[in-house]
mmCIF file of C-alpha atoms in Angstrom:
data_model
loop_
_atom_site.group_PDB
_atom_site.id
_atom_site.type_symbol
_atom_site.label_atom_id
_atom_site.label_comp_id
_atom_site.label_asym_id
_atom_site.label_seq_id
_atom_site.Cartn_x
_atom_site.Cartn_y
_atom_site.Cartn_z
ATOM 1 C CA UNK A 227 2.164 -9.388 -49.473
ATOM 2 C CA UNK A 228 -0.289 -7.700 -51.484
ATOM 3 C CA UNK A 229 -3.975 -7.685 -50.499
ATOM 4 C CA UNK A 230 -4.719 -9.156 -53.977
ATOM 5 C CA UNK A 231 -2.011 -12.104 -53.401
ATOM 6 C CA UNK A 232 -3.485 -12.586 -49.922
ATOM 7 C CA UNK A 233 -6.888 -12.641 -51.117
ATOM 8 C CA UNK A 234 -5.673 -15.110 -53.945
ATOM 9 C CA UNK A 235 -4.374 -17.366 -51.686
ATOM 10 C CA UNK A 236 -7.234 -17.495 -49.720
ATOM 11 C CA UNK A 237 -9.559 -19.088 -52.325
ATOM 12 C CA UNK A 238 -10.977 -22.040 -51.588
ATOM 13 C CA UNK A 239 -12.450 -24.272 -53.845
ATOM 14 C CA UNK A 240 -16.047 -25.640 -52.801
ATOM 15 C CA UNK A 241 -17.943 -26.823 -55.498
ATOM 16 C CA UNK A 242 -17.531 -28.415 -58.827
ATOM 17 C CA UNK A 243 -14.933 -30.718 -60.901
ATOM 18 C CA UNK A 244 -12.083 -30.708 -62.123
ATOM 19 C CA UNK A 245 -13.631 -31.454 -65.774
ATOM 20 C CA UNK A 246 -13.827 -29.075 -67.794
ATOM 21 C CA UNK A 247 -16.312 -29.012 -70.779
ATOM 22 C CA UNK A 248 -18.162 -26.449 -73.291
ATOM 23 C CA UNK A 249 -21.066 -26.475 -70.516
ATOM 24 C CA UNK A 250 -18.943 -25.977 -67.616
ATOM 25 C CA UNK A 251 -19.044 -22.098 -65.978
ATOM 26 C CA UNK A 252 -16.705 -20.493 -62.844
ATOM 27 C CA UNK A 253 -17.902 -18.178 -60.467
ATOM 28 C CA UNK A 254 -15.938 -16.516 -57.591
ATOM 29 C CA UNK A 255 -17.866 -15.086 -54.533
ATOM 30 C CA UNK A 256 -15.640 -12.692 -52.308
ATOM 31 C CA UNK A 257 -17.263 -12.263 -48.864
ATOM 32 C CA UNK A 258 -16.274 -11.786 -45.744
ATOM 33 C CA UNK A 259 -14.754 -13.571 -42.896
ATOM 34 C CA UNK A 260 -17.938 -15.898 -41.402
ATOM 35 C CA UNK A 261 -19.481 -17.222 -44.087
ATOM 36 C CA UNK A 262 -17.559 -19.757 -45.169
ATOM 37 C CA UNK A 263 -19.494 -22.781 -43.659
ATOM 38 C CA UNK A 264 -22.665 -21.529 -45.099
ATOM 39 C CA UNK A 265 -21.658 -21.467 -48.738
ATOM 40 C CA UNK A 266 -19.761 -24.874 -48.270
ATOM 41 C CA UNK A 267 -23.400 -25.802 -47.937
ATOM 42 C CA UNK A 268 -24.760 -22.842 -50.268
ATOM 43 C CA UNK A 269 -22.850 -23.471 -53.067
ATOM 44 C CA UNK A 270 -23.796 -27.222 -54.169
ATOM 45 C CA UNK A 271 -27.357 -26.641 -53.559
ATOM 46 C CA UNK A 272 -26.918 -23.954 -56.329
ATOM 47 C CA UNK A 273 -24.723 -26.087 -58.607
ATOM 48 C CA UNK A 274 -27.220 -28.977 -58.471
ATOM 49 C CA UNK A 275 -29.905 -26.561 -58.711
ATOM 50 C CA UNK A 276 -28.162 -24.770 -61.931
ATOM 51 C CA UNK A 277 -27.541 -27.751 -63.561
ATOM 52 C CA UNK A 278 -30.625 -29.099 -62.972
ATOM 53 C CA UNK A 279 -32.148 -25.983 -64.767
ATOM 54 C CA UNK A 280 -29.735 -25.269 -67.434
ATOM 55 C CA UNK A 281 -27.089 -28.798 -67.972
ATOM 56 C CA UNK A 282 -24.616 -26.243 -67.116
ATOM 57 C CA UNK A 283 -21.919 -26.933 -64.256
ATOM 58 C CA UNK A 284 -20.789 -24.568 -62.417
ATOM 59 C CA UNK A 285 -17.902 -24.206 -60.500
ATOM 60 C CA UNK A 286 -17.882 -22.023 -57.640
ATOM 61 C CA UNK A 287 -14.735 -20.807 -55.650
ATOM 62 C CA UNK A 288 -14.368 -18.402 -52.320
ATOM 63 C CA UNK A 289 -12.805 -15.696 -50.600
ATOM 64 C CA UNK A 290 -12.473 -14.708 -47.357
ATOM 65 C CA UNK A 291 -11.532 -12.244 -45.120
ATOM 66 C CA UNK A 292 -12.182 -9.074 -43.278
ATOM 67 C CA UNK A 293 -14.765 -7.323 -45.495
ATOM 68 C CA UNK A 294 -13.257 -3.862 -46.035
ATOM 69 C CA UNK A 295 -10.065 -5.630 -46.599
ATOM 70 C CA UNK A 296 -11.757 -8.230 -49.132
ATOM 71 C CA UNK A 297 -13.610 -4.952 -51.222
ATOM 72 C CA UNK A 298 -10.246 -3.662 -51.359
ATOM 73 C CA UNK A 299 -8.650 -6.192 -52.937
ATOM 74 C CA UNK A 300 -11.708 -6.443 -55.295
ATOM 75 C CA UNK A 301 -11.008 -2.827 -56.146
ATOM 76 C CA UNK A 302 -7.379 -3.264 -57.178
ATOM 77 C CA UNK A 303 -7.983 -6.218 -59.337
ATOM 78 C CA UNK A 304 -9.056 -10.063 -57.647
ATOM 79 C CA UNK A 305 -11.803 -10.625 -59.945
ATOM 80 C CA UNK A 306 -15.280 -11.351 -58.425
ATOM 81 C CA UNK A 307 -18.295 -12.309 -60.216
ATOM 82 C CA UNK A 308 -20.027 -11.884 -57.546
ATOM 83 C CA UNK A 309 -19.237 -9.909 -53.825
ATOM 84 C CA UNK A 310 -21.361 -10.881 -50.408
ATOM 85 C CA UNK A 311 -20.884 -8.665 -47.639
ATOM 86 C CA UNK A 312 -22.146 -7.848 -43.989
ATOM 87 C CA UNK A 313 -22.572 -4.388 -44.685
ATOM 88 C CA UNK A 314 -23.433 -1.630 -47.252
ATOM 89 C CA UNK A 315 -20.038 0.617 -47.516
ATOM 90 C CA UNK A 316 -18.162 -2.583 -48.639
ATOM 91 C CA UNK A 317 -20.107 -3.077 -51.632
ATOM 92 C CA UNK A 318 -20.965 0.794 -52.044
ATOM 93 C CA UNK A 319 -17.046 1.673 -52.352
ATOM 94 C CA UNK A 320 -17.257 -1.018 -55.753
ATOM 95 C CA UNK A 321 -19.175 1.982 -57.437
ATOM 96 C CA UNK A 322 -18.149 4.905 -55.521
ATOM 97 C CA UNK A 323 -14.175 3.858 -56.249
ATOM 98 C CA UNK A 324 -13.824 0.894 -58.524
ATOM 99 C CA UNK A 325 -16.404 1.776 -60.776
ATOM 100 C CA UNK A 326 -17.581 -2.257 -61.119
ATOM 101 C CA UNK A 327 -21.222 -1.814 -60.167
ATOM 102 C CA UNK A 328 -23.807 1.091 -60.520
ATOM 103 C CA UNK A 329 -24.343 3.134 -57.777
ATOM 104 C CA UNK A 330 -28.018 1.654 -57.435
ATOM 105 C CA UNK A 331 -26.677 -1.841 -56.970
ATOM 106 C CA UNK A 332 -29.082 -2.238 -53.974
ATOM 107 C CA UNK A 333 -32.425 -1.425 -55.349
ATOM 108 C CA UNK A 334 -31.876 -4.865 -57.692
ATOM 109 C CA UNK A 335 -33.184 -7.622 -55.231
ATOM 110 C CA UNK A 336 -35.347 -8.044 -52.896
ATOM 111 C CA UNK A 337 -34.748 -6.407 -49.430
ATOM 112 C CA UNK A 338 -31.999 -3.648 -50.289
ATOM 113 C CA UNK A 339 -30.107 -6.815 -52.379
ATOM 114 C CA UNK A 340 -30.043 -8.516 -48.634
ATOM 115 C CA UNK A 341 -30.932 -11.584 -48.577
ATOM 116 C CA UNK A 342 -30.374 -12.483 -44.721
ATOM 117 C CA UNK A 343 -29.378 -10.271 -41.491
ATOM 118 C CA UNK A 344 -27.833 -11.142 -38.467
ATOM 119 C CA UNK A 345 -26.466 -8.910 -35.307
ATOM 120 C CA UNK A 346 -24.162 -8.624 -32.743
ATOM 121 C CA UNK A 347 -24.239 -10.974 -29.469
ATOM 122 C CA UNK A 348 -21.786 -11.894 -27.064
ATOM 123 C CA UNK A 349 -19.876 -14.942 -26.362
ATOM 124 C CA UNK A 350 -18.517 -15.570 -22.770
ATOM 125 C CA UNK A 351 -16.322 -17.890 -20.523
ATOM 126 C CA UNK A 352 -18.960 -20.528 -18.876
ATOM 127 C CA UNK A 353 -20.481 -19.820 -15.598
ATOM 128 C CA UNK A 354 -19.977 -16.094 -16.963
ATOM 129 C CA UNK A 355 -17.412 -15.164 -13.838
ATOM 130 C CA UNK A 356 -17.426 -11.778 -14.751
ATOM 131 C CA UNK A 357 -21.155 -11.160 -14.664
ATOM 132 C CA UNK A 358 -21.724 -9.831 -18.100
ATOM 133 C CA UNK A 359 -25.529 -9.298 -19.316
ATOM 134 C CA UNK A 360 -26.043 -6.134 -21.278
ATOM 135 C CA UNK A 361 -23.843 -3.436 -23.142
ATOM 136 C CA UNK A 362 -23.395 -1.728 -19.912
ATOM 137 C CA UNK A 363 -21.102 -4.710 -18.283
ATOM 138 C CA UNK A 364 -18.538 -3.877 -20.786
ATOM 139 C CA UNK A 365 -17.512 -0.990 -19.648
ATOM 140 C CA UNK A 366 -16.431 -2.501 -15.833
ATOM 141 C CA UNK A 367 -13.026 -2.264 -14.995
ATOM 142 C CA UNK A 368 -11.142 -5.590 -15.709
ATOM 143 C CA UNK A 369 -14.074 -6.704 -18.341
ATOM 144 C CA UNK A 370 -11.614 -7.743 -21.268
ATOM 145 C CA UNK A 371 -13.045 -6.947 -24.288
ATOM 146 C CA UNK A 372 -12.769 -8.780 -27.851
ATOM 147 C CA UNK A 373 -13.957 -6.757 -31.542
ATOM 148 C CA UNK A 374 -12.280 -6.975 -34.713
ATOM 149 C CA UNK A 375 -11.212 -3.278 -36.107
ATOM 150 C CA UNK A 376 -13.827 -1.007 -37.313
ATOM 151 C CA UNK A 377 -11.527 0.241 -39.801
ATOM 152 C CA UNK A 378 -11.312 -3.164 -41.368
ATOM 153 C CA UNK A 379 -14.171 -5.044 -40.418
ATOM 154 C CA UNK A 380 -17.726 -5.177 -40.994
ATOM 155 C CA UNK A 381 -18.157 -6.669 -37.687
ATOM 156 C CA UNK A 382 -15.924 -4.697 -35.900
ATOM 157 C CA UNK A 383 -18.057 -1.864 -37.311
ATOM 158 C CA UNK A 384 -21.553 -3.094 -36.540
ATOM 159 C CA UNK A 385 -20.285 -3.767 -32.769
ATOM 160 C CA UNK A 386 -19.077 -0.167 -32.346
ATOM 161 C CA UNK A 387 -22.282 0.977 -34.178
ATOM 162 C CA UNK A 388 -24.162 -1.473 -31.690
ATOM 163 C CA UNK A 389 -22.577 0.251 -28.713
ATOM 164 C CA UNK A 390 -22.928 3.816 -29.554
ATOM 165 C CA UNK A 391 -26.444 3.120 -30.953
ATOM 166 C CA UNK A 392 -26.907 1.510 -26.836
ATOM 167 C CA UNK A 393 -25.787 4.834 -25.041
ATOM 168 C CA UNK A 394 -27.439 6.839 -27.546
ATOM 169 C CA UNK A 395 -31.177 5.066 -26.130
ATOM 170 C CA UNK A 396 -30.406 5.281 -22.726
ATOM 171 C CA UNK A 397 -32.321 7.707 -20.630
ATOM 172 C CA UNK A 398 -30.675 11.401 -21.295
ATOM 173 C CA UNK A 399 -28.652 9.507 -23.955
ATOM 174 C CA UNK A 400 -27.282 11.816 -26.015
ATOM 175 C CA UNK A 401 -23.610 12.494 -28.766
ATOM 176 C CA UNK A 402 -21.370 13.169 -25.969
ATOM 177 C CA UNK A 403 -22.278 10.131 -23.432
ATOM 178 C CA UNK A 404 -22.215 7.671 -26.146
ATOM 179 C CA UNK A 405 -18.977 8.859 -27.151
ATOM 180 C CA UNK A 406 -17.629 8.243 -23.465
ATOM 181 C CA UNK A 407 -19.675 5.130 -23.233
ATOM 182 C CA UNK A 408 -17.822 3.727 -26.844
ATOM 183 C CA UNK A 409 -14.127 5.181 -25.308
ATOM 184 C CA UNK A 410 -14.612 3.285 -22.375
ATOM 185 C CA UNK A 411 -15.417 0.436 -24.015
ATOM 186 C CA UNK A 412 -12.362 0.369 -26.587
ATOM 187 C CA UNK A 413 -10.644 0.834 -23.469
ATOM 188 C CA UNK A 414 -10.839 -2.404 -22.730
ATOM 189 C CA UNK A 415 -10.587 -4.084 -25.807
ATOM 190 C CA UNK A 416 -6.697 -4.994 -25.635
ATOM 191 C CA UNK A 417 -6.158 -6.152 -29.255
ATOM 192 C CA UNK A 418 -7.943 -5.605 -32.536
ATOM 193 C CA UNK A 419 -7.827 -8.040 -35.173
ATOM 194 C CA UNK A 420 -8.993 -7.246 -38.957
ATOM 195 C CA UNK A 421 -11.832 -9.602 -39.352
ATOM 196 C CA UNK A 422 -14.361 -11.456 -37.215
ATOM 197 C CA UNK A 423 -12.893 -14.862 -37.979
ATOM 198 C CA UNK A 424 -9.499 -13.781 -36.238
ATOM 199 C CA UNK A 425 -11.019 -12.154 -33.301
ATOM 200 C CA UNK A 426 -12.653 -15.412 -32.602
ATOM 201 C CA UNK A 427 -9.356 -17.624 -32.634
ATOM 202 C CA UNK A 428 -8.233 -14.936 -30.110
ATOM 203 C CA UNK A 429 -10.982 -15.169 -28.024
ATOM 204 C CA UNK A 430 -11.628 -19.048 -28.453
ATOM 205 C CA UNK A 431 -8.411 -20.631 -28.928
ATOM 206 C CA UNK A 432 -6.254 -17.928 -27.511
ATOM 207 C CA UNK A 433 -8.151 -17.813 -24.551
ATOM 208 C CA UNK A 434 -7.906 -13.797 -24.644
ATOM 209 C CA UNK A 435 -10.681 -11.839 -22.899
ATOM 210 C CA UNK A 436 -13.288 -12.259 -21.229
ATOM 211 C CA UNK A 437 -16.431 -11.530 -23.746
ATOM 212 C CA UNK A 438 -15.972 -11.584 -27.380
ATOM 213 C CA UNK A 439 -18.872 -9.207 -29.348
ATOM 214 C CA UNK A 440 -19.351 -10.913 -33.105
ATOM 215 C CA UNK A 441 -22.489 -11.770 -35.459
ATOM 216 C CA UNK A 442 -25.283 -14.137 -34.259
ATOM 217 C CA UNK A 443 -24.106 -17.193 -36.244
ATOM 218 C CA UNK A 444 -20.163 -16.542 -35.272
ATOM 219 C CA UNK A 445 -21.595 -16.733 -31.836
ATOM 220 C CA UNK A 446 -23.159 -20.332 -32.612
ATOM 221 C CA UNK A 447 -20.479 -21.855 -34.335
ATOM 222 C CA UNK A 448 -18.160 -20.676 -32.036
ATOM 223 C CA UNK A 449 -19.923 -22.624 -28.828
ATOM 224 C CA UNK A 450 -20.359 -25.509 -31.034
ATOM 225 C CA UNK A 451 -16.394 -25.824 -32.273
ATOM 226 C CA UNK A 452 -15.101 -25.072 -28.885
ATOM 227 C CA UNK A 453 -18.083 -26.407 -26.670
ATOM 228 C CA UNK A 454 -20.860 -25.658 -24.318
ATOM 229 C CA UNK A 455 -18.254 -26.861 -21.321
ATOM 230 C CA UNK A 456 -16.395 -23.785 -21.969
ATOM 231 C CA UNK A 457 -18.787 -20.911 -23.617
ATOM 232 C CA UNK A 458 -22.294 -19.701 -23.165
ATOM 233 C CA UNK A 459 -23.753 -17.033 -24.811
ATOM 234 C CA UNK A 460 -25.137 -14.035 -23.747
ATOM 235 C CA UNK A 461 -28.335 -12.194 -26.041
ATOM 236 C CA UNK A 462 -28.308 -8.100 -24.692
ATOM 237 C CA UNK A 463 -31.555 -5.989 -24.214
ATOM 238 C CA UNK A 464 -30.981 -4.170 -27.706
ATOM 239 C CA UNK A 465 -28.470 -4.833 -30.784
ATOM 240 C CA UNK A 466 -28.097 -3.572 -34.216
ATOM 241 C CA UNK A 467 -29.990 -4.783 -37.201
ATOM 242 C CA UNK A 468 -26.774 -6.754 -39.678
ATOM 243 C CA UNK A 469 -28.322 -6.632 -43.171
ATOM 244 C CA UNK A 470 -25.977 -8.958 -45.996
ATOM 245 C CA UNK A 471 -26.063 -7.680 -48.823
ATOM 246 C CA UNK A 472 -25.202 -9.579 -52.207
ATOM 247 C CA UNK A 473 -24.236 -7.950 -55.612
ATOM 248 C CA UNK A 474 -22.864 -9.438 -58.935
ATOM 249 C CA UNK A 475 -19.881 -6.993 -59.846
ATOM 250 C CA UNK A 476 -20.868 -6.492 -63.786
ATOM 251 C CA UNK A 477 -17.787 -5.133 -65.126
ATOM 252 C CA UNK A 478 -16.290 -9.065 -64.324
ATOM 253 C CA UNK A 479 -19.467 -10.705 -65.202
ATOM 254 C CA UNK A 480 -19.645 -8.590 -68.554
ATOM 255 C CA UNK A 481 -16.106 -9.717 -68.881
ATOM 256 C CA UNK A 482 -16.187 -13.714 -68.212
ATOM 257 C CA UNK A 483 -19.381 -14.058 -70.027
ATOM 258 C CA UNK A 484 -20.771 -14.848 -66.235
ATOM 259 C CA UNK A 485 -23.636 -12.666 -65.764
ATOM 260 C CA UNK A 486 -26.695 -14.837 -66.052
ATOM 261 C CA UNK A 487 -25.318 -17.109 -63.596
ATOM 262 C CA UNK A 488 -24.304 -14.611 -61.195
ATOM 263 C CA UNK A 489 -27.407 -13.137 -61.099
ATOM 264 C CA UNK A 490 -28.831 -16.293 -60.373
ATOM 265 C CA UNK A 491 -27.206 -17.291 -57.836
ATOM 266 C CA UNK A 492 -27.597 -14.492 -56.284
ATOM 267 C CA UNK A 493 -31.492 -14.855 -56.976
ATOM 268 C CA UNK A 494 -31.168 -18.236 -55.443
ATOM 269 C CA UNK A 495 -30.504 -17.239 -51.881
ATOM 270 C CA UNK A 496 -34.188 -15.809 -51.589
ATOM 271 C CA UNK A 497 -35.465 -19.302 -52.002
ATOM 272 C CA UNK A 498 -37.009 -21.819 -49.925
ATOM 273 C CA UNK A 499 -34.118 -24.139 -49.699
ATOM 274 C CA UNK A 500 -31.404 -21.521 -49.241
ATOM 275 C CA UNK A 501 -32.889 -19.605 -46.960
ATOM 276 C CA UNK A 502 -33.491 -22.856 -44.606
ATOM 277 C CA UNK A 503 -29.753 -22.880 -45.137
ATOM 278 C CA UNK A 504 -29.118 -19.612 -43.967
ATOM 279 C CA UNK A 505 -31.631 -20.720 -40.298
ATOM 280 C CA UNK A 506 -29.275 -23.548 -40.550
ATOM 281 C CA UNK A 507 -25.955 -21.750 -40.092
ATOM 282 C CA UNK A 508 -27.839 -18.394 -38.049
ATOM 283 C CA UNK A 509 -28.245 -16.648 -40.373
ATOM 284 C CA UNK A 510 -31.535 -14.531 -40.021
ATOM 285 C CA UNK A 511 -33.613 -15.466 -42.920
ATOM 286 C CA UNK A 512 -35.195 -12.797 -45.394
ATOM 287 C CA UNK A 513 -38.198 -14.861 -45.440
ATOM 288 C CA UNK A 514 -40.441 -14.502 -42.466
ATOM 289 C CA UNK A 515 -42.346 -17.722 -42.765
ATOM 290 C CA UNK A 516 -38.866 -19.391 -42.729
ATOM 291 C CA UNK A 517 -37.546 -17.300 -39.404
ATOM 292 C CA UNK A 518 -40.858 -17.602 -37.745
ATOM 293 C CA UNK A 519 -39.852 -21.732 -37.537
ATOM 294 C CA UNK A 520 -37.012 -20.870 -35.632
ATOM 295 C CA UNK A 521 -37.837 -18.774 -32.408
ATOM 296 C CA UNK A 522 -35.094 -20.995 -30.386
ATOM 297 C CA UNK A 523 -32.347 -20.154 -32.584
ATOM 298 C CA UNK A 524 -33.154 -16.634 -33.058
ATOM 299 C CA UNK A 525 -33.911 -15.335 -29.694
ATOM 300 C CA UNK A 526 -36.326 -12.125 -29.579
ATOM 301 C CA UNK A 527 -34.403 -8.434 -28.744
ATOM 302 C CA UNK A 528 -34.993 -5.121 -29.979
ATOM 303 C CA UNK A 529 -32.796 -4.345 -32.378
ATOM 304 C CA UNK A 530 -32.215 -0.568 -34.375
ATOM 305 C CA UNK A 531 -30.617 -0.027 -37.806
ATOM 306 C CA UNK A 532 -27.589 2.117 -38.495
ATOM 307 C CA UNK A 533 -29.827 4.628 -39.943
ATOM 308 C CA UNK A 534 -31.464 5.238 -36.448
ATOM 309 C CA UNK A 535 -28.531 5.545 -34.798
ATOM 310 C CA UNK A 536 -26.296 6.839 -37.600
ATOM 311 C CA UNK A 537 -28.045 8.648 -39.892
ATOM 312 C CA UNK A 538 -27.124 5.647 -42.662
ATOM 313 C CA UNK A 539 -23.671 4.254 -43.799
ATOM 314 C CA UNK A 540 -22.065 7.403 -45.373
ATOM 315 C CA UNK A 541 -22.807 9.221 -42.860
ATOM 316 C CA UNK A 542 -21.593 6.716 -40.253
ATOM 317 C CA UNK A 543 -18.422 6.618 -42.397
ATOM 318 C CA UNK A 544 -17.768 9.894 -42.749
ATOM 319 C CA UNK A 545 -18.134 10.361 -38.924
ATOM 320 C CA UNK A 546 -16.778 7.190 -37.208
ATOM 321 C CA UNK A 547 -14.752 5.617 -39.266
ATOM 322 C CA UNK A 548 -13.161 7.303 -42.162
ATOM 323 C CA UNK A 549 -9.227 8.553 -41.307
ATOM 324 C CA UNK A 550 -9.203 11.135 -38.261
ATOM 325 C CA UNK A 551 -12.986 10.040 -37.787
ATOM 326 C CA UNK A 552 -13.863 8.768 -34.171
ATOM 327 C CA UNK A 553 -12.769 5.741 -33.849
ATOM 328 C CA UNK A 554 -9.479 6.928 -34.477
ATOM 329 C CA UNK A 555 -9.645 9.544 -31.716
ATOM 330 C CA UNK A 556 -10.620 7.180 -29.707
ATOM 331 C CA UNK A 557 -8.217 4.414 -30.104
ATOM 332 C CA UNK A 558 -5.182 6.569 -31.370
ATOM 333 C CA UNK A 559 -4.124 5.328 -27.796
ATOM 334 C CA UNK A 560 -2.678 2.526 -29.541
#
């Protein structure tokens, strides 16, 4: 099946009627694989906002999936009005490729067009029987490890990211240790799924592994659907700063007539209410007034961006996980 079909089949309606009417207005958002449970609650806030503003309704279906996987199938033709990622290359490959957005997409909002952030924790078996507290526990022998792919996954790339970026800031860290560090940690990672949703089911329901590595608010839910009885998390020294970035695709927009409202809801996940929504489902808010309430949820840890650690996105690409990059000499074990 064709990543277009799958994507197709993956939409999910979450807002709106099934009236149609001279006001009435349809959106799709493609994003990736967690973020479903926040627009369920995103997306009617908007609508009642929108129609509120404008006696429009709007209608407002999803995607989901692994990210690089979802851009893809944006790419070769599933129509997005709008695209909302975990990461940079997966909207940057809509300009650099598709030619659907201009290359400066993310100077157009706030915050590098990121409206939230998040990074990567781990989620462990209760009583934590294999003693895991930092990056450096992963490594151990026996320590079963969980990550979606790199090459398909924004998650699966922040977590490698997150690793090498670890060894890197180690004492006489340097290229060549956090290369070994990262190989011995794929070395016990004993299956790779494409997204972060489906490295959860094989972690949670599954019951494969022993630590599963995944964004802040996958880490919540997770504990919550499956229970405190039976997971605990764990919050390492140091992580890797997860910025979401948001983009209406304009070539669609231009096309449906859509771009007003795709800008603004887009614009709409700055505010007050939405970004309580994002605290709500873990998602670091943009807004520091909002995040400041929240010092429970979003426990304190020193965390680095890709640019520290990777000289940016293209470069980290290029590098790590473009074909015949290092990832793939390191897990071409498999």
């Amino acid at each position: 099946m064709s990543l277009l079909r799958t994507a197709l089949l993956a939409l999910t309606l979450v807002a709106g009627s099934t009236q149609v009417s001279a006001t009435d207005v349809t959106l799709l958002n493609v994003s990736y694989d967690v973020t479903r449970e926040f627009y369920k609650d995103y997306n009617p806030a908007f609508a009642a906002y929108w129609k509120a503003k404008t006696g429009e309704h709007v209608t407002i279906n999803q995607s989901h999936g692994g990210s690089s996987k979802q851009a893809r199938a944006v790419i070769d033709g599933l129509a997005a009005d709008v695209v909302t990622m975990n990461g940079a290359p997966d909207i940057d490959v809509l300009a650099s490729i598709g030619k659907l957005i201009p290359e400066d997409w993310a100077k157009r909002l706030p915050g590098n067009s990121s409206p939230s952030s998040s990074t990567i924790l781990f989620v462990i078996r209760k009583g934590n029987p294999k003693g895991i507290h930092d990056w450096s526990d992963l490594v151990k022998p026996g320590v079963s490890v969980i990550i979606p792919n790199p090459k398909t996954s924004g998650n699966g790339r922040y977590s490698y990211l997150a690793a090498w970026g670890y060894a890197l800031r180690q004492p006489g860290g340097d290229e060549t240790k956090a290369r070994a560090f990262v190989t011995a940690l794929f070395a016990n990672v004993p299956v790779l799924d494409t997204g972060g949703r489906g490295a959860t089911t094989t972690f949670a329901q599954r019951d494969i592994g022993d630590v599963l590595l995944t964004f802040e608010n996958e880490v919540a839910l997770t504990i919550k659907e499956i229970g405190a009885d039976k997971l605990e998390s764990v919050v390492p020294t140091t992580s890797i700063l997860a910025e979401n970035p948001v983009v209406w695709v304009d070539k669609v927009t231009r096309k449906h007539g859509t771009e007003a409202v795709a800008k603004a809801y887009l614009d709409y996940l700055y505010s007050t209410e939405a970004q309580e929504l994002a605290a709500k489902h873990y998602f670091r808010p943009r807004d520091a007034a909002v995040l400041a309430k929240y010092p429970d949820r979003f426990r304190p840890l020193s965390l680095f961006t890709v640019d520290e650690v990777a000289g940016g996105w293209d470069a980290a690409q290029k590098k790590h996980f473009a074909d015949g990059g290092l990832f793939d000499q390191i897990y071409n074990r498999k």
